[in-house]
């Protein structure tokens, strides 16, 4: 089995924390799976982007752990019209 880098271990730990935090909130687990799967396509050599997403994930996890959190919002890019 291949050894994971420190950053990979941190991301996997963050994923497990998200799954634990999302258990009590309906509809969060599929969203967590989708988000991590989508970002799994990022090249392993793009460390800056991965670190940015990791920090963003930590902030989102803190929001998810808040007892008042009922849903997570998303931002999506829309096509620009010329």
Tab-separated table of N, CA and C in Angstrom:
chain	number	residue	atom	x	y	z
A	1	UNK	N	0.848	-1.178	0.000
A	1	UNK	CA	0.000	0.000	0.000
A	1	UNK	C	0.890	1.236	0.000
A	2	UNK	N	0.549	2.198	-0.820
A	2	UNK	CA	1.340	3.421	-0.937
A	2	UNK	C	1.198	4.270	0.321
A	3	UNK	N	2.276	4.938	0.673
A	3	UNK	CA	2.244	5.825	1.834
A	3	UNK	C	1.691	7.178	1.411
A	4	UNK	N	0.929	7.774	2.284
A	4	UNK	CA	0.336	9.072	1.991
A	4	UNK	C	1.221	10.191	2.514
A	5	UNK	N	1.200	11.317	1.805
A	5	UNK	CA	1.926	12.496	2.253
A	5	UNK	C	1.192	13.107	3.448
A	6	UNK	N	1.850	14.048	4.096
A	6	UNK	CA	1.240	14.711	5.251
A	6	UNK	C	-0.050	15.410	4.847
A	7	UNK	N	-0.036	16.092	3.708
A	7	UNK	CA	-1.219	16.805	3.237
A	7	UNK	C	-2.355	15.828	2.922
A	8	UNK	N	-2.027	14.684	2.314
A	8	UNK	CA	-3.052	13.688	2.016
A	8	UNK	C	-3.692	13.167	3.302
A	9	UNK	N	-2.863	12.938	4.318
A	9	UNK	CA	-3.393	12.474	5.601
A	9	UNK	C	-4.307	13.516	6.222
A	10	UNK	N	-3.932	14.802	6.089
A	10	UNK	CA	-4.765	15.876	6.645
A	10	UNK	C	-6.111	15.929	5.937
A	11	UNK	N	-6.094	15.773	4.614
A	11	UNK	CA	-7.339	15.818	3.842
A	11	UNK	C	-8.234	14.633	4.208
A	12	UNK	N	-7.646	13.454	4.346
A	12	UNK	CA	-8.432	12.281	4.729
A	12	UNK	C	-9.028	12.443	6.124
A	13	UNK	N	-8.266	13.022	7.037
A	13	UNK	CA	-8.780	13.272	8.382
A	13	UNK	C	-9.921	14.285	8.344
A	14	UNK	N	-9.784	15.310	7.509
A	14	UNK	CA	-10.843	16.306	7.360
A	14	UNK	C	-12.115	15.650	6.816
A	15	UNK	N	-11.951	14.754	5.846
A	15	UNK	CA	-13.093	14.025	5.273
A	15	UNK	C	-13.816	13.222	6.361
A	16	UNK	N	-13.057	12.511	7.184
A	16	UNK	CA	-13.671	11.730	8.268
A	16	UNK	C	-14.390	12.642	9.255
A	17	UNK	N	-13.802	13.794	9.560
A	17	UNK	CA	-14.445	14.738	10.483
A	17	UNK	C	-15.753	15.260	9.894
A	18	UNK	N	-15.751	15.539	8.588
A	18	UNK	CA	-16.977	15.985	7.922
A	18	UNK	C	-18.056	14.911	8.017
A	19	UNK	N	-17.681	13.661	7.771
A	19	UNK	CA	-18.668	12.585	7.820
A	19	UNK	C	-19.261	12.441	9.219
A	20	UNK	N	-18.419	12.558	10.239
A	20	UNK	CA	-18.921	12.475	11.624
A	20	UNK	C	-19.844	13.645	11.940
A	21	UNK	N	-19.448	14.843	11.533
A	21	UNK	CA	-20.238	16.039	11.842
A	21	UNK	C	-21.554	16.054	11.066
A	22	UNK	N	-21.576	15.455	9.873
A	22	UNK	CA	-22.770	15.486	9.043
A	22	UNK	C	-23.771	14.395	9.333
A	23	UNK	N	-23.436	13.464	10.217
A	23	UNK	CA	-24.340	12.349	10.515
A	23	UNK	C	-25.671	12.807	11.093
A	24	UNK	N	-25.641	13.835	11.909
A	24	UNK	CA	-26.853	14.278	12.590
A	24	UNK	C	-27.681	15.265	11.770
A	25	UNK	N	-27.185	15.608	10.594
A	25	UNK	CA	-27.878	16.617	9.794
A	25	UNK	C	-28.317	15.990	8.469
A	26	UNK	N	-29.619	15.925	8.238
A	26	UNK	CA	-30.126	15.244	7.041
A	26	UNK	C	-29.676	15.920	5.747
A	27	UNK	N	-29.258	15.099	4.797
A	27	UNK	CA	-28.881	15.596	3.480
A	27	UNK	C	-27.442	16.059	3.351
A	28	UNK	N	-26.681	16.028	4.413
A	28	UNK	CA	-25.313	16.539	4.361
A	28	UNK	C	-24.326	15.507	3.828
A	29	UNK	N	-24.536	14.233	4.128
A	29	UNK	CA	-23.568	13.201	3.736
A	29	UNK	C	-23.406	13.118	2.215
A	30	UNK	N	-24.495	13.089	1.423
A	30	UNK	CA	-24.297	13.070	-0.033
A	30	UNK	C	-23.553	14.305	-0.546
A	31	UNK	N	-23.840	15.442	0.049
A	31	UNK	CA	-23.161	16.678	-0.344
A	31	UNK	C	-21.664	16.603	-0.038
A	32	UNK	N	-21.326	16.042	1.106
A	32	UNK	CA	-19.922	15.888	1.495
A	32	UNK	C	-19.213	14.948	0.521
A	33	UNK	N	-19.856	13.809	0.216
A	33	UNK	CA	-19.272	12.859	-0.738
A	33	UNK	C	-19.020	13.526	-2.085
A	34	UNK	N	-20.024	14.237	-2.585
A	34	UNK	CA	-19.909	14.885	-3.900
A	34	UNK	C	-18.786	15.912	-3.926
A	35	UNK	N	-18.706	16.719	-2.885
A	35	UNK	CA	-17.696	17.778	-2.837
A	35	UNK	C	-16.287	17.195	-2.834
A	36	UNK	N	-16.070	16.179	-2.020
A	36	UNK	CA	-14.734	15.577	-1.954
A	36	UNK	C	-14.400	14.824	-3.241
A	37	UNK	N	-15.391	14.153	-3.828
A	37	UNK	CA	-15.131	13.437	-5.088
A	37	UNK	C	-14.782	14.407	-6.218
A	38	UNK	N	-15.497	15.515	-6.264
A	38	UNK	CA	-15.223	16.516	-7.299
A	38	UNK	C	-13.803	17.071	-7.152
A	39	UNK	N	-13.402	17.353	-5.931
A	39	UNK	CA	-12.072	17.913	-5.702
A	39	UNK	C	-10.968	16.864	-5.751
A	40	UNK	N	-11.321	15.584	-5.760
A	40	UNK	CA	-10.316	14.522	-5.883
A	40	UNK	C	-9.673	14.537	-7.268
A	41	UNK	N	-10.296	15.209	-8.203
A	41	UNK	CA	-9.758	15.291	-9.575
A	41	UNK	C	-8.597	16.266	-9.694
A	42	UNK	N	-8.380	17.059	-8.671
A	42	UNK	CA	-7.289	18.039	-8.707
A	42	UNK	C	-5.960	17.296	-8.709
A	43	UNK	N	-5.033	17.752	-9.530
A	43	UNK	CA	-3.730	17.100	-9.617
A	43	UNK	C	-3.015	17.166	-8.268
A	44	UNK	N	-2.353	16.086	-7.905
A	44	UNK	CA	-1.628	16.031	-6.631
A	44	UNK	C	-0.497	17.045	-6.575
A	45	UNK	N	-0.036	17.498	-7.723
A	45	UNK	CA	1.062	18.466	-7.759
A	45	UNK	C	0.582	19.898	-7.542
A	46	UNK	N	-0.728	20.121	-7.562
A	46	UNK	CA	-1.291	21.459	-7.351
A	46	UNK	C	-1.477	21.707	-5.853
A	47	UNK	N	-0.368	21.762	-5.141
A	47	UNK	CA	-0.373	21.826	-3.683
A	47	UNK	C	-1.035	23.103	-3.169
A	48	UNK	N	-0.779	24.218	-3.821
A	48	UNK	CA	-1.364	25.486	-3.354
A	48	UNK	C	-2.895	25.428	-3.370
A	49	UNK	N	-3.448	24.891	-4.437
A	49	UNK	CA	-4.908	24.787	-4.550
A	49	UNK	C	-5.463	23.821	-3.504
A	50	UNK	N	-4.772	22.706	-3.306
A	50	UNK	CA	-5.212	21.722	-2.317
A	50	UNK	C	-5.168	22.324	-0.913
A	51	UNK	N	-4.107	23.058	-0.593
A	51	UNK	CA	-4.010	23.689	0.721
A	51	UNK	C	-5.103	24.736	0.921
A	52	UNK	N	-5.409	25.481	-0.147
A	52	UNK	CA	-6.492	26.466	-0.069
A	52	UNK	C	-7.814	25.764	0.234
A	53	UNK	N	-8.104	24.686	-0.494
A	53	UNK	CA	-9.352	23.955	-0.275
A	53	UNK	C	-9.387	23.317	1.111
A	54	UNK	N	-8.243	22.878	1.590
A	54	UNK	CA	-8.163	22.297	2.933
A	54	UNK	C	-8.529	23.337	3.993
A	55	UNK	N	-7.959	24.535	3.868
A	55	UNK	CA	-8.280	25.603	4.835
A	55	UNK	C	-9.752	25.994	4.740
A	56	UNK	N	-10.258	26.083	3.513
A	56	UNK	CA	-11.677	26.400	3.329
A	56	UNK	C	-12.554	25.310	3.947
A	57	UNK	N	-12.139	24.057	3.784
A	57	UNK	CA	-12.871	22.935	4.362
A	57	UNK	C	-12.892	22.988	5.873
A	58	UNK	N	-11.777	23.408	6.471
A	58	UNK	CA	-11.737	23.538	7.927
A	58	UNK	C	-12.745	24.576	8.413
A	59	UNK	N	-12.834	25.685	7.699
A	59	UNK	CA	-13.811	26.718	8.078
A	59	UNK	C	-15.238	26.199	7.911
A	60	UNK	N	-15.487	25.473	6.825
A	60	UNK	CA	-16.826	24.929	6.601
A	60	UNK	C	-17.181	23.876	7.652
A	61	UNK	N	-16.184	23.118	8.082
A	61	UNK	CA	-16.423	22.112	9.109
A	61	UNK	C	-16.847	22.770	10.411
A	62	UNK	N	-16.204	23.864	10.757
A	62	UNK	CA	-16.590	24.587	11.977
A	62	UNK	C	-18.035	25.074	11.873
A	63	UNK	N	-18.429	25.531	10.692
A	63	UNK	CA	-19.821	25.964	10.501
A	63	UNK	C	-20.773	24.779	10.625
A	64	UNK	N	-20.369	23.652	10.064
A	64	UNK	CA	-21.215	22.462	10.108
A	64	UNK	C	-21.400	21.967	11.541
A	65	UNK	N	-20.362	22.084	12.347
A	65	UNK	CA	-20.437	21.637	13.742
A	65	UNK	C	-21.338	22.527	14.587
A	66	UNK	N	-21.601	23.733	14.127
A	66	UNK	CA	-22.475	24.655	14.858
A	66	UNK	C	-23.879	24.056	14.919
A	67	UNK	N	-24.462	24.031	16.105
A	67	UNK	CA	-25.787	23.427	16.284
A	67	UNK	C	-26.878	24.173	15.525
A	68	UNK	N	-26.638	25.438	15.191
A	68	UNK	CA	-27.646	26.227	14.481
A	68	UNK	C	-27.607	26.030	12.971
A	69	UNK	N	-26.620	25.305	12.467
A	69	UNK	CA	-26.498	25.105	11.028
A	69	UNK	C	-27.541	24.111	10.544
A	70	UNK	N	-28.326	24.546	9.583
A	70	UNK	CA	-29.366	23.695	9.014
A	70	UNK	C	-29.043	23.297	7.576
A	71	UNK	N	-28.274	24.145	6.875
A	71	UNK	CA	-27.914	23.858	5.482
A	71	UNK	C	-26.633	24.587	5.129
A	72	UNK	N	-25.983	24.116	4.069
A	72	UNK	CA	-24.769	24.759	3.579
A	72	UNK	C	-25.083	25.430	2.253
A	73	UNK	N	-24.656	26.644	2.107
A	73	UNK	CA	-24.841	27.355	0.845
A	73	UNK	C	-23.688	27.066	-0.098
A	74	UNK	N	-23.921	27.325	-1.371
A	74	UNK	CA	-22.866	27.137	-2.360
A	74	UNK	C	-22.799	28.353	-3.257
A	75	UNK	N	-21.635	28.550	-3.798
A	75	UNK	CA	-21.444	29.578	-4.801
A	75	UNK	C	-21.086	28.869	-6.088
A	76	UNK	N	-21.720	29.243	-7.159
A	76	UNK	CA	-21.379	28.619	-8.437
A	76	UNK	C	-21.204	29.704	-9.479
A	77	UNK	N	-20.310	29.417	-10.399
A	77	UNK	CA	-20.056	30.367	-11.486
A	77	UNK	C	-21.160	30.211	-12.527
A	78	UNK	N	-21.605	31.333	-13.024
A	78	UNK	CA	-22.598	31.304	-14.087
A	78	UNK	C	-21.909	31.728	-15.377
A	79	UNK	N	-22.438	31.288	-16.487
A	79	UNK	CA	-21.851	31.670	-17.766
A	79	UNK	C	-22.015	33.137	-18.031
A	80	UNK	N	-20.920	33.780	-18.441
A	80	UNK	CA	-20.989	35.210	-18.737
A	80	UNK	C	-21.582	35.420	-20.120
A	81	UNK	N	-22.429	36.397	-20.229
A	81	UNK	CA	-23.040	36.736	-21.528
A	81	UNK	C	-22.276	37.894	-22.122
A	82	UNK	N	-21.959	37.794	-23.412
A	82	UNK	CA	-21.233	38.887	-24.075
A	82	UNK	C	-22.173	39.829	-24.753
